[in-house]
PDB file of C-alpha atoms in Angstrom:
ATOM      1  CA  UNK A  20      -4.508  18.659  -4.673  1.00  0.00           C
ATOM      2  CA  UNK A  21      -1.155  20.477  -3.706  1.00  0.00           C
ATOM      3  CA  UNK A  22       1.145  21.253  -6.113  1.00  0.00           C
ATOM      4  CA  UNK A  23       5.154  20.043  -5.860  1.00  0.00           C
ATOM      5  CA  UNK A  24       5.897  23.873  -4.576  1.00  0.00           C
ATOM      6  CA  UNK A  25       3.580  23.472  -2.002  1.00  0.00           C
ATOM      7  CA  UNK A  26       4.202  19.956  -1.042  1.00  0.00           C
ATOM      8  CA  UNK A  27       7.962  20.732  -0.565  1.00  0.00           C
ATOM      9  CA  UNK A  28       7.285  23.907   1.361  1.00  0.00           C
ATOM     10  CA  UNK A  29       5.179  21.500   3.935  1.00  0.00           C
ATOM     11  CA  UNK A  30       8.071  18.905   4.333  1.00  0.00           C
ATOM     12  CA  UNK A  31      10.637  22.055   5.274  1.00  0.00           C
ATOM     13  CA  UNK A  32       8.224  23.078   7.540  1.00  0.00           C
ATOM     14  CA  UNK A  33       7.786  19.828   9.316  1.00  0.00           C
ATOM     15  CA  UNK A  34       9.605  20.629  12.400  1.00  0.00           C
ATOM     16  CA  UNK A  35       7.794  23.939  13.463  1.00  0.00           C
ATOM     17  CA  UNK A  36       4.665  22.150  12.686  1.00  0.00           C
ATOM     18  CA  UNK A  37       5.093  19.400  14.999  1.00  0.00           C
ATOM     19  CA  UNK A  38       5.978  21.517  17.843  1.00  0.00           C
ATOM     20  CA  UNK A  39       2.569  23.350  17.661  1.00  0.00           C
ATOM     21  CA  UNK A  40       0.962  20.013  17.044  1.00  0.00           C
ATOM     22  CA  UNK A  41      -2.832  20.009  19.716  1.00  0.00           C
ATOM     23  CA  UNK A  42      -2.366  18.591  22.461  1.00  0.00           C
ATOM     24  CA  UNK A  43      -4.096  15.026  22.209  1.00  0.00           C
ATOM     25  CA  UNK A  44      -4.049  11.671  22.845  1.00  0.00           C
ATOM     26  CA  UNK A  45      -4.809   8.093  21.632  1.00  0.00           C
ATOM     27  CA  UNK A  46      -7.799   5.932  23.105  1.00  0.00           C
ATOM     28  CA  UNK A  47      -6.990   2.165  23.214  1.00  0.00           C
ATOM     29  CA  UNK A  48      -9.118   1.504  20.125  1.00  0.00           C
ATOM     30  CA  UNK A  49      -6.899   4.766  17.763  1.00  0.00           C
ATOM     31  CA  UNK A  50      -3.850   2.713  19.309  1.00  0.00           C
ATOM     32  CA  UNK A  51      -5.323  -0.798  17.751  1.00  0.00           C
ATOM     33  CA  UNK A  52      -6.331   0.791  14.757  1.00  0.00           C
ATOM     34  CA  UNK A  53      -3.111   2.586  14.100  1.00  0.00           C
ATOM     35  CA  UNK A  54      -1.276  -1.070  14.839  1.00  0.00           C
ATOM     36  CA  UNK A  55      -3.447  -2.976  12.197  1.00  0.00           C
ATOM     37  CA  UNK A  56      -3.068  -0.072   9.510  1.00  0.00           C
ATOM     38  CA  UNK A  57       0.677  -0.280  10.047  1.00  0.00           C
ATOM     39  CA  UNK A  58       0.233  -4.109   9.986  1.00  0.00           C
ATOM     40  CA  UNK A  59      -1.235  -4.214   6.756  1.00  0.00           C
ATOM     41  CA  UNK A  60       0.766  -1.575   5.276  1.00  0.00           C
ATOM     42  CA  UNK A  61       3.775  -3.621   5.582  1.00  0.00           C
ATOM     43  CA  UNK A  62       2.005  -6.510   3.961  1.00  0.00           C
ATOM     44  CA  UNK A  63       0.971  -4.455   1.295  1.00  0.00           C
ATOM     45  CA  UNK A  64       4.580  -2.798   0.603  1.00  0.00           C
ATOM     46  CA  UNK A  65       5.587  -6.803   1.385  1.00  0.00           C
ATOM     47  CA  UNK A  66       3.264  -8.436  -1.577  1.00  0.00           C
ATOM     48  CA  UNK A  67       3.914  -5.166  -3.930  1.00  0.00           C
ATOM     49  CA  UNK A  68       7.676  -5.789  -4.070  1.00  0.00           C
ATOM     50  CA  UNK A  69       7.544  -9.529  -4.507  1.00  0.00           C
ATOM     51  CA  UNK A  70       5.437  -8.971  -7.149  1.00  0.00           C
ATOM     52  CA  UNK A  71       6.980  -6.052  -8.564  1.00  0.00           C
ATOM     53  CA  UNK A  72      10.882  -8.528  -8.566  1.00  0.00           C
ATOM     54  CA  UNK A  73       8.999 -11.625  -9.801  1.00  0.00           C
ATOM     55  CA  UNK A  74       7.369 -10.034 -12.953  1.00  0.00           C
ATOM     56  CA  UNK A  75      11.131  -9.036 -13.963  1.00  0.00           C
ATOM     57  CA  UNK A  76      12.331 -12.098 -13.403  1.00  0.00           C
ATOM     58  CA  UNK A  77       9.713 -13.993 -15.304  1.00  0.00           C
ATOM     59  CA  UNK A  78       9.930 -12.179 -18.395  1.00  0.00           C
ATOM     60  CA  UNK A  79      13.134 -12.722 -18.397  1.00  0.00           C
ATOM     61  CA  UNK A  80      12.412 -16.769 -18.147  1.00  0.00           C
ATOM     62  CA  UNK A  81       9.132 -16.394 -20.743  1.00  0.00           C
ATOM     63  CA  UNK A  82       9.964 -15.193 -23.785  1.00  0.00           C
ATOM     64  CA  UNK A  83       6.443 -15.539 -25.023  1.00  0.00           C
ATOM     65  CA  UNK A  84       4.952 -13.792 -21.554  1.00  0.00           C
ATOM     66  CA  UNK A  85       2.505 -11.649 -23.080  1.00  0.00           C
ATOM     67  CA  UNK A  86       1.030 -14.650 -24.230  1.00  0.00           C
ATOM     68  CA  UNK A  87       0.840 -16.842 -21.443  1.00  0.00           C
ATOM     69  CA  UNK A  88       0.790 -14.421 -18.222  1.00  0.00           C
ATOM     70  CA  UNK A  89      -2.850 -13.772 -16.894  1.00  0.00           C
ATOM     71  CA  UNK A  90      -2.153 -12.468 -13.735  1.00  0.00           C
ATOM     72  CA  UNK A  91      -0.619 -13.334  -9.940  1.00  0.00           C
ATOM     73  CA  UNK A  92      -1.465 -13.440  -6.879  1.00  0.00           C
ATOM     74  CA  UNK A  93       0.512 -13.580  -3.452  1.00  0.00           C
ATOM     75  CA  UNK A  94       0.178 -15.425  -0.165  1.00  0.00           C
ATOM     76  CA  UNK A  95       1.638 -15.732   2.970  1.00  0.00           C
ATOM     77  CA  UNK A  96       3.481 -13.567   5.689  1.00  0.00           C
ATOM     78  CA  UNK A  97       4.833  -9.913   5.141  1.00  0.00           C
ATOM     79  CA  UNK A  98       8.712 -11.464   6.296  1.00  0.00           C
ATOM     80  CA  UNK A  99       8.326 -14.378   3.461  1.00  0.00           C
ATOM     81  CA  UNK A 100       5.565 -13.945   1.052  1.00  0.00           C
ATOM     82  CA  UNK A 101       5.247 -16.194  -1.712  1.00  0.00           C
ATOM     83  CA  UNK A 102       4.518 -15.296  -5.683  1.00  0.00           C
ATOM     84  CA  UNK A 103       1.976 -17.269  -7.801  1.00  0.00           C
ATOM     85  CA  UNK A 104       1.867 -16.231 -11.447  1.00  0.00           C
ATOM     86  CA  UNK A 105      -0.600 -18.133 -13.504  1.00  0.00           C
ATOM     87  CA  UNK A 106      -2.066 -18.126 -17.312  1.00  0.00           C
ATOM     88  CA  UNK A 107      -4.936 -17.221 -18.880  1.00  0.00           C
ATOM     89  CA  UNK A 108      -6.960 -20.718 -18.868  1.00  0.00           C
ATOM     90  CA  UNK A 109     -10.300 -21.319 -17.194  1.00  0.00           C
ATOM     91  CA  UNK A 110      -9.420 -22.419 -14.730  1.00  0.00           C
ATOM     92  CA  UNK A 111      -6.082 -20.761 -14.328  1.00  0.00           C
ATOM     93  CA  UNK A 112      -3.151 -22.443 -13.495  1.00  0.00           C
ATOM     94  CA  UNK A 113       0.531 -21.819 -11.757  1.00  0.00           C
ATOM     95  CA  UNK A 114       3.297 -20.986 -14.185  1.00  0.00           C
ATOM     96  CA  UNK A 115       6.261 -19.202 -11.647  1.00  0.00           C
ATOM     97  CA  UNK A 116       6.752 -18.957  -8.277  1.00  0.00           C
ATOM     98  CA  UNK A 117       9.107 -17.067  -6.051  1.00  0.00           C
ATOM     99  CA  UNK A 118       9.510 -16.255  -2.685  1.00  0.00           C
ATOM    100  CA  UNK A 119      10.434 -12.541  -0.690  1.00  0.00           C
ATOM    101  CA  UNK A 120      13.386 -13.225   1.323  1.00  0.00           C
ATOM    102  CA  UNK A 121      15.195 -10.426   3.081  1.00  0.00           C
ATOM    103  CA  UNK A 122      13.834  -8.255   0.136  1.00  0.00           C
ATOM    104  CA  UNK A 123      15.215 -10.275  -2.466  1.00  0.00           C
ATOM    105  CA  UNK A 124      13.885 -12.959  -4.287  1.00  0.00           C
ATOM    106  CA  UNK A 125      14.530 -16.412  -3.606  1.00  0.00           C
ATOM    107  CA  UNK A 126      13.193 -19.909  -4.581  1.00  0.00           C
ATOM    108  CA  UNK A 127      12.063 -18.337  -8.326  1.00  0.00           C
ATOM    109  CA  UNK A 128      11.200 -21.315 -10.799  1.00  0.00           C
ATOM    110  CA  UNK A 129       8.418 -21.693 -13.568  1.00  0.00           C
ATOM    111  CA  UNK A 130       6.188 -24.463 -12.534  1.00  0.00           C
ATOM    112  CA  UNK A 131       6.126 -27.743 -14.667  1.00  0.00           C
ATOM    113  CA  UNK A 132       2.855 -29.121 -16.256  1.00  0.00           C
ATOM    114  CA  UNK A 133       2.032 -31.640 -13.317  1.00  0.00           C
ATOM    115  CA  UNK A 134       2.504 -29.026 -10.563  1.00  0.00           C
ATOM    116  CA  UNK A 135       0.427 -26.233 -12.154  1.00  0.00           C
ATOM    117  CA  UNK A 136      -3.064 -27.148 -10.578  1.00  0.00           C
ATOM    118  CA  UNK A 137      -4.130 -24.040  -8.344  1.00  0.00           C
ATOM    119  CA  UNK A 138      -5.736 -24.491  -5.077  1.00  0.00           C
ATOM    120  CA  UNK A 139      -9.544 -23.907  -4.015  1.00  0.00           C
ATOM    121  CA  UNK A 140      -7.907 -20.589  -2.021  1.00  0.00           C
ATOM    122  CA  UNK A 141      -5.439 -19.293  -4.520  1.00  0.00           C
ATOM    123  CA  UNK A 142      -8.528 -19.795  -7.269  1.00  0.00           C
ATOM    124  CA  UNK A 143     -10.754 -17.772  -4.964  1.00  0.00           C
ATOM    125  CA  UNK A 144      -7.949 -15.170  -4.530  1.00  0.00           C
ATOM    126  CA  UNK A 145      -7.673 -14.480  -8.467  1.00  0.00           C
ATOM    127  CA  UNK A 146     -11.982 -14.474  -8.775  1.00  0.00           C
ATOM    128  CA  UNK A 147     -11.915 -11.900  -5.993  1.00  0.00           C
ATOM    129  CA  UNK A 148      -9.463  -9.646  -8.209  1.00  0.00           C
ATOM    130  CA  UNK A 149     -11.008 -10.226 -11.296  1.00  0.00           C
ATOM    131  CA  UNK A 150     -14.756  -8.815  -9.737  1.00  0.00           C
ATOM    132  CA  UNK A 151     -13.001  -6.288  -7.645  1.00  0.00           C
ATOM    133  CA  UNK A 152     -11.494  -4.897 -11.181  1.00  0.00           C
ATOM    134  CA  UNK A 153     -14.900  -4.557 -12.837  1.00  0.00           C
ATOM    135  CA  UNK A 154     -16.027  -3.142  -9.634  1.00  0.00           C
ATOM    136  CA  UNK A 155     -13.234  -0.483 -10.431  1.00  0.00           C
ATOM    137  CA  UNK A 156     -14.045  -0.162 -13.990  1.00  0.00           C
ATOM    138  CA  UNK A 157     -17.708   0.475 -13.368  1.00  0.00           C
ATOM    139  CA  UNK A 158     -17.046   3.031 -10.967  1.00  0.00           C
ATOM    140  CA  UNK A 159     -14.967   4.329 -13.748  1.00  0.00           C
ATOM    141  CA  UNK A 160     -11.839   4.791 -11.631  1.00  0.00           C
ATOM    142  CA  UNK A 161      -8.484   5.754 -12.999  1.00  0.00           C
ATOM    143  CA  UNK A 162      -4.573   5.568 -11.415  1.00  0.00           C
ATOM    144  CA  UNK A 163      -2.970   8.691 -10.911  1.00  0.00           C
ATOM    145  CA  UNK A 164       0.514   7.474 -12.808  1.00  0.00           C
ATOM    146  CA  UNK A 165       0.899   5.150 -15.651  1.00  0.00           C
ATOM    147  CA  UNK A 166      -0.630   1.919 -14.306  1.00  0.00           C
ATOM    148  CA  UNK A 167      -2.154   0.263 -10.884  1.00  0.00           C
ATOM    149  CA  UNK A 168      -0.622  -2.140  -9.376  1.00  0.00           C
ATOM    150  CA  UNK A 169      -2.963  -4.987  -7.792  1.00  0.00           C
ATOM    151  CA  UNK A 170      -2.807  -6.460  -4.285  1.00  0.00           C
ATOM    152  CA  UNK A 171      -5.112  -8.954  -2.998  1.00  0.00           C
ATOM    153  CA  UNK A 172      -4.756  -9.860   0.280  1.00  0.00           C
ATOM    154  CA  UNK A 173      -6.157 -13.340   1.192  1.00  0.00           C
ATOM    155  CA  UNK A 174      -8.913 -13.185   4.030  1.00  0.00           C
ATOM    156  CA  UNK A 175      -8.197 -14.536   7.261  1.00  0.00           C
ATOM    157  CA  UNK A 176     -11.329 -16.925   7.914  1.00  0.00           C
ATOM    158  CA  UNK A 177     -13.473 -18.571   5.213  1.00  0.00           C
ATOM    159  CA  UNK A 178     -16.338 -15.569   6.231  1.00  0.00           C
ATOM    160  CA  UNK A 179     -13.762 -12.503   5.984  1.00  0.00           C
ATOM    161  CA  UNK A 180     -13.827  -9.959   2.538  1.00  0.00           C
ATOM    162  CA  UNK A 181     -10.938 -10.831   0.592  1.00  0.00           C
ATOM    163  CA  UNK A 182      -9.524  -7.293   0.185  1.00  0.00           C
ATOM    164  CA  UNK A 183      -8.412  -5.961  -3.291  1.00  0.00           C
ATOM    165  CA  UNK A 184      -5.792  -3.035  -3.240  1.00  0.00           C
ATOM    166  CA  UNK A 185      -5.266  -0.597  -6.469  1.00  0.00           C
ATOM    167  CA  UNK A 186      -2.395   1.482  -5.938  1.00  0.00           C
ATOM    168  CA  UNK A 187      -0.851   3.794  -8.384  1.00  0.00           C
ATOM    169  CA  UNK A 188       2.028   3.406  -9.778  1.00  0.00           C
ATOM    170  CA  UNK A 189       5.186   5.886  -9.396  1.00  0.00           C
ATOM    171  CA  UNK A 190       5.214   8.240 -12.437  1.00  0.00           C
ATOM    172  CA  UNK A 191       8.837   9.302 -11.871  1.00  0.00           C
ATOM    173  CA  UNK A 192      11.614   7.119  -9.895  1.00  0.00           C
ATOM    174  CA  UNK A 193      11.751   8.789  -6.280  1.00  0.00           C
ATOM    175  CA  UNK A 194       8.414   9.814  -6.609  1.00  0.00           C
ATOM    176  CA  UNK A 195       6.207   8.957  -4.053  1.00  0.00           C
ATOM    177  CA  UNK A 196       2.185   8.706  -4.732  1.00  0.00           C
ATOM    178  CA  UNK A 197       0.165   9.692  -2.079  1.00  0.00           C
ATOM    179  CA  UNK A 198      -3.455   9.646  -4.069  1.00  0.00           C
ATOM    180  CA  UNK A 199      -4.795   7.602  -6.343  1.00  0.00           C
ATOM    181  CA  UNK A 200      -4.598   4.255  -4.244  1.00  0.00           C
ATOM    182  CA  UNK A 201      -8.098   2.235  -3.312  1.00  0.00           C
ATOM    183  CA  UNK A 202      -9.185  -0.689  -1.887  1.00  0.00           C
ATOM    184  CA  UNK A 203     -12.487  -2.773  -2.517  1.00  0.00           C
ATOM    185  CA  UNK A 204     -13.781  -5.131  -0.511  1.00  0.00           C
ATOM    186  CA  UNK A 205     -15.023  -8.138  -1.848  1.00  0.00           C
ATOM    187  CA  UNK A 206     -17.360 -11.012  -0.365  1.00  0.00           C
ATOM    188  CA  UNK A 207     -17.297 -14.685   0.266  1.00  0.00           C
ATOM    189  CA  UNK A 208     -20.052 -14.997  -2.207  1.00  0.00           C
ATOM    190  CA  UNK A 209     -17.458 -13.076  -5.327  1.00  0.00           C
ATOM    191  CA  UNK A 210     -19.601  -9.403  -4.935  1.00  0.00           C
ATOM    192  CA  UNK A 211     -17.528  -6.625  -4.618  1.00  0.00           C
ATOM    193  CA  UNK A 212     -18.159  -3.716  -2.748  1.00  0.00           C
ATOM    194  CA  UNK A 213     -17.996  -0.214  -3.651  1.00  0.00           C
ATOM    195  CA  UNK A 214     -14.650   1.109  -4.038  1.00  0.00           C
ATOM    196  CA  UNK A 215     -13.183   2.949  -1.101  1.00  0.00           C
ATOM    197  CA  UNK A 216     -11.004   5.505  -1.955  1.00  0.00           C
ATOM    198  CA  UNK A 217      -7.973   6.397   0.395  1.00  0.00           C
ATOM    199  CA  UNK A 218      -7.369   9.710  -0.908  1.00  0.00           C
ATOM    200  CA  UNK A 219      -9.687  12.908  -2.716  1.00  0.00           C
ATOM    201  CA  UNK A 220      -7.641  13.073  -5.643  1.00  0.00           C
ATOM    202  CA  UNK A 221      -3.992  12.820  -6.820  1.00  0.00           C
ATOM    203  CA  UNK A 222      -1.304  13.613  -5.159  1.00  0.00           C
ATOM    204  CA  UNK A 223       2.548  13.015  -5.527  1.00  0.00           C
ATOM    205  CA  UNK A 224       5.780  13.479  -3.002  1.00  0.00           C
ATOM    206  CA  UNK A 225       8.648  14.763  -4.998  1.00  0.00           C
ATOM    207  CA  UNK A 226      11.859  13.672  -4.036  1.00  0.00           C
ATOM    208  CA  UNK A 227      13.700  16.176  -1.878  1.00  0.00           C
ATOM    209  CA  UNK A 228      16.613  17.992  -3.418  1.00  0.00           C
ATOM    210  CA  UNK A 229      20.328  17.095  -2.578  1.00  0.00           C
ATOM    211  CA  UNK A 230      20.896  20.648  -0.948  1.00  0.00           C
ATOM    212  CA  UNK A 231      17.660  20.223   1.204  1.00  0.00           C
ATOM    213  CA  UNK A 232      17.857  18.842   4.902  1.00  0.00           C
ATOM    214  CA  UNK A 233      14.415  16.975   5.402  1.00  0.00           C
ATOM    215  CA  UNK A 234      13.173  15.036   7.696  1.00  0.00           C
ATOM    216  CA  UNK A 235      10.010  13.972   6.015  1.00  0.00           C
ATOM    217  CA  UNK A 236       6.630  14.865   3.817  1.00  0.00           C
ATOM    218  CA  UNK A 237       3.877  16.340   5.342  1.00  0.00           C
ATOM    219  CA  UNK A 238       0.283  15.444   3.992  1.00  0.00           C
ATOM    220  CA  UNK A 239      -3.366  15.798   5.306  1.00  0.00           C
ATOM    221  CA  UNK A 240      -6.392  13.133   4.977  1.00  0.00           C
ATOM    222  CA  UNK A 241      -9.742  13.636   4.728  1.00  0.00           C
ATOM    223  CA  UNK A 242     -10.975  10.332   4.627  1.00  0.00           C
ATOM    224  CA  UNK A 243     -10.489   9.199   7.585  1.00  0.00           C
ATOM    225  CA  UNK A 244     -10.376  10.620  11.266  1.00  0.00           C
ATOM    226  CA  UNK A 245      -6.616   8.596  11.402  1.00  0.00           C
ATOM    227  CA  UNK A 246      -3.223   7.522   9.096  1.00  0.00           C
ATOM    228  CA  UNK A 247      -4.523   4.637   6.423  1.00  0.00           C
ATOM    229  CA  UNK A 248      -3.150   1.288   5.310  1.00  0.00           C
ATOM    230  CA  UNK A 249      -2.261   3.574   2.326  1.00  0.00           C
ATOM    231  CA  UNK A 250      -0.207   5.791   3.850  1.00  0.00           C
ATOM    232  CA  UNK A 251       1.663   2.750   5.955  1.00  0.00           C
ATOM    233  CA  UNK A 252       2.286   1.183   2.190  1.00  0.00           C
ATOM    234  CA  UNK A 253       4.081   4.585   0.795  1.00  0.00           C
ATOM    235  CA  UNK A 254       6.537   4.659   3.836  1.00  0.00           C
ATOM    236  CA  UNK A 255       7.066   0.870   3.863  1.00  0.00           C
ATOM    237  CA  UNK A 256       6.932   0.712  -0.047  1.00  0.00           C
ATOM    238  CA  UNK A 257       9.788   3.903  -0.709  1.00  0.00           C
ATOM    239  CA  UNK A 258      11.233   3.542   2.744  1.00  0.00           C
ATOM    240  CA  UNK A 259      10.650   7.487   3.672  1.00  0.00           C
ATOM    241  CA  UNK A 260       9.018   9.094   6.274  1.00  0.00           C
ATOM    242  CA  UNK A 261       5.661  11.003   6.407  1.00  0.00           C
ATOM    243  CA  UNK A 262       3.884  12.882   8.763  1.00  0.00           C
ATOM    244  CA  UNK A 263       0.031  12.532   8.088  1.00  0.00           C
ATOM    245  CA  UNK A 264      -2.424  15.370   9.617  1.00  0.00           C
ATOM    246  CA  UNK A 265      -5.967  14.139  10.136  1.00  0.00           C
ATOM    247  CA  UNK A 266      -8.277  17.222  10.026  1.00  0.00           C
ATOM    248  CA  UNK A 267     -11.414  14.708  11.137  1.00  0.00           C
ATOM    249  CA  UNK A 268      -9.914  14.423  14.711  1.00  0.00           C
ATOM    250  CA  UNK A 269      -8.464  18.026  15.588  1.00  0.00           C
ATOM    251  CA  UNK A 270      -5.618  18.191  13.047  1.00  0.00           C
ATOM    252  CA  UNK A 271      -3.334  15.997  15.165  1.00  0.00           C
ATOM    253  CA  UNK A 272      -0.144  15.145  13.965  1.00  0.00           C
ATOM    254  CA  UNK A 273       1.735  11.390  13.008  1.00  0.00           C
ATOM    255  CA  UNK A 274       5.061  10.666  12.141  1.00  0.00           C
ATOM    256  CA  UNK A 275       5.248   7.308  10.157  1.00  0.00           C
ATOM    257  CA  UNK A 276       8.548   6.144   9.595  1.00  0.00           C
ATOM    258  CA  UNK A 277       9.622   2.803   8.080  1.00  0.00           C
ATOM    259  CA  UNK A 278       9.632  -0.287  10.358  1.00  0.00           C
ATOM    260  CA  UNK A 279       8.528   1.700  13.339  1.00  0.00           C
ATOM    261  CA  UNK A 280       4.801   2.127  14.714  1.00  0.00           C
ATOM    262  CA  UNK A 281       2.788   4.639  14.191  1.00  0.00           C
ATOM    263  CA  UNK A 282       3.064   7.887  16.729  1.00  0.00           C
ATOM    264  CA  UNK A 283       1.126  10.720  17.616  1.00  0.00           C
ATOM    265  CA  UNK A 284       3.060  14.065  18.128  1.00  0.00           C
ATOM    266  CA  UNK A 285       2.342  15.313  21.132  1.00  0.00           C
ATOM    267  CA  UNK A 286       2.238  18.718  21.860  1.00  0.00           C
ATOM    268  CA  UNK A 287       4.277  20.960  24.316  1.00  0.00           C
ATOM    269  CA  UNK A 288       1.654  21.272  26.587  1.00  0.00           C
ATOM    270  CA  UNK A 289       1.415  17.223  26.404  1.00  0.00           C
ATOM    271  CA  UNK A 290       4.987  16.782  26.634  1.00  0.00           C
ATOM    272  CA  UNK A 291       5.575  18.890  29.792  1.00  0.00           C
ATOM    273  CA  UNK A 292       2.736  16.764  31.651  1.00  0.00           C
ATOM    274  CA  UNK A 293       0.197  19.191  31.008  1.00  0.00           C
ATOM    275  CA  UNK A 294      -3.620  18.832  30.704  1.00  0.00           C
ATOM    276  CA  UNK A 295      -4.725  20.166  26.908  1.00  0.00           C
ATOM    277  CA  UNK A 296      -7.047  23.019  26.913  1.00  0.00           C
ATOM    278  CA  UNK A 297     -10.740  22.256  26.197  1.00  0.00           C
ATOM    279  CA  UNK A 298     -12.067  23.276  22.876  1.00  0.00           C
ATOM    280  CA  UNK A 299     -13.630  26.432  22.066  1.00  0.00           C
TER     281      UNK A 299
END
């Protein structure tokens, strides 16, 4: 874990680090996975801001919420996802929905008595939270912030996992959380996996002072050989950029930046057309 000192040091140093960045470059297969991660990362920052408007808007309409809300769940497209709270019966059922429009809410109404009935897939959605959560709790996982905030994204064929995101909460406004997010897995048949965590502990991205000229945070992973769906949420989520360095495949550099792909920073010897050295 790096402290704020540290961390800020790193995103003033960004520059000079990607001009010394090895000299690499992407196999088909990196430049797929890279694509999906993005993909999903924008659904994720997508679902997580729907959900994050609706639940101030339906307070607002409940007055007796605490009482009645058991949970939600989101479908549909990153450009036009739609909301589903529901209660806490057995078997739930719908009590708001509202639609993600150009980032703003749209379509928000609580759902009368004869349109509450969930369907087969939205029911399956909320079961695959609700064992992905005691998955969590048995593995005795905590969020790095105040709360985690749940994303379950529905699988695309009846055989798929129906994947169930925990991601921290900010701590601070500007803040951006960088550990503490996880993912698990969870089958057709309602058993969760094990939970896969996308970071090795906490870490946050303070915001940059007013005096400072920045041009992003830099972080390392040591999960995974390339930039994670988690990292794609942060920039998409906060809208700021990051540059990621993956350690597991010869501390190569990416620059992430909000509604672009994902890039690999080439080196000088890459950019003037040059073979990279072989490794030592």
């Amino acid at each position: 874990m790096r402290t704020a000192t540290a961390l800020l040091a790193m995103i003033l140093a960004a520059p000079a680090v990607a001009q010394t960045a090895p000299a690499q470059t992407l196999s088909a297969e990196e430049r797929a996975a890279l694509d999906r991660t993005t993909e999903r990362g924008r659904l994720l920052a997508a679902y997580d801001r729907v959900a994050w408007l609706g639940t101030d808007d339906v307070q607002r309409r409940l007055p007796d919420w605490r009482q009645k809300l058991g949970g939600w769940i989101v479908e549909g497209p990153a450009t036009a996802p739609i909301l589903t709270f529901h209660d806490r019966s057995q078997p739930p059922r719908a009590l708001y929905t509202a639609r993600l429009v150009g980032g703003k809410l749209a379509d928000a109404k609580l759902v009368s008595a004869d349109a509450a009935a969930l369907s087969p897939s939205q029911l399956s959605l909320i079961a695959a939270r609700d064992s992905a959560a005691k998955a969590m709790g048995a593995a005795a996982l905590r969020p790095c912030g105040p709360a985690f905030n749940t994303v379950v994204v529905p699988p695309a064929t009846a055989s798929d996992v129906t994947a169930v995101y925990f991601l921290s909460a900010q701590t601070k406004a500007d803040d951006m959380p960088i550990g503490g997010h996880y993912r698990v897995d969870v089958a057709p048949d309602g058993r969760a996996a094990a939970p896969y965590a996308f970071s090795k502990g906490c870490m946050t991205l303070p915001p940059p002072s007013a005096k400072q000229r920045v041009v992003g945070g830099v972080v390392s992973t040591l999960t995974a050989p390339l930039p994670n769906e988690a990292h794609s949420f942060v920039v998409e989520a906060y809208q700021r950029r990051l540059f990621v360095i993956t350690p597991l495949s010869g501390n190569r550099m990416f620059a992430l930046k909000p509604g672009a792909p994902t890039v690999l920073i080439p080196s000088p010897a890459t950019k003037a057309g040059r073979a990279p050295k072989p490794a030592a």
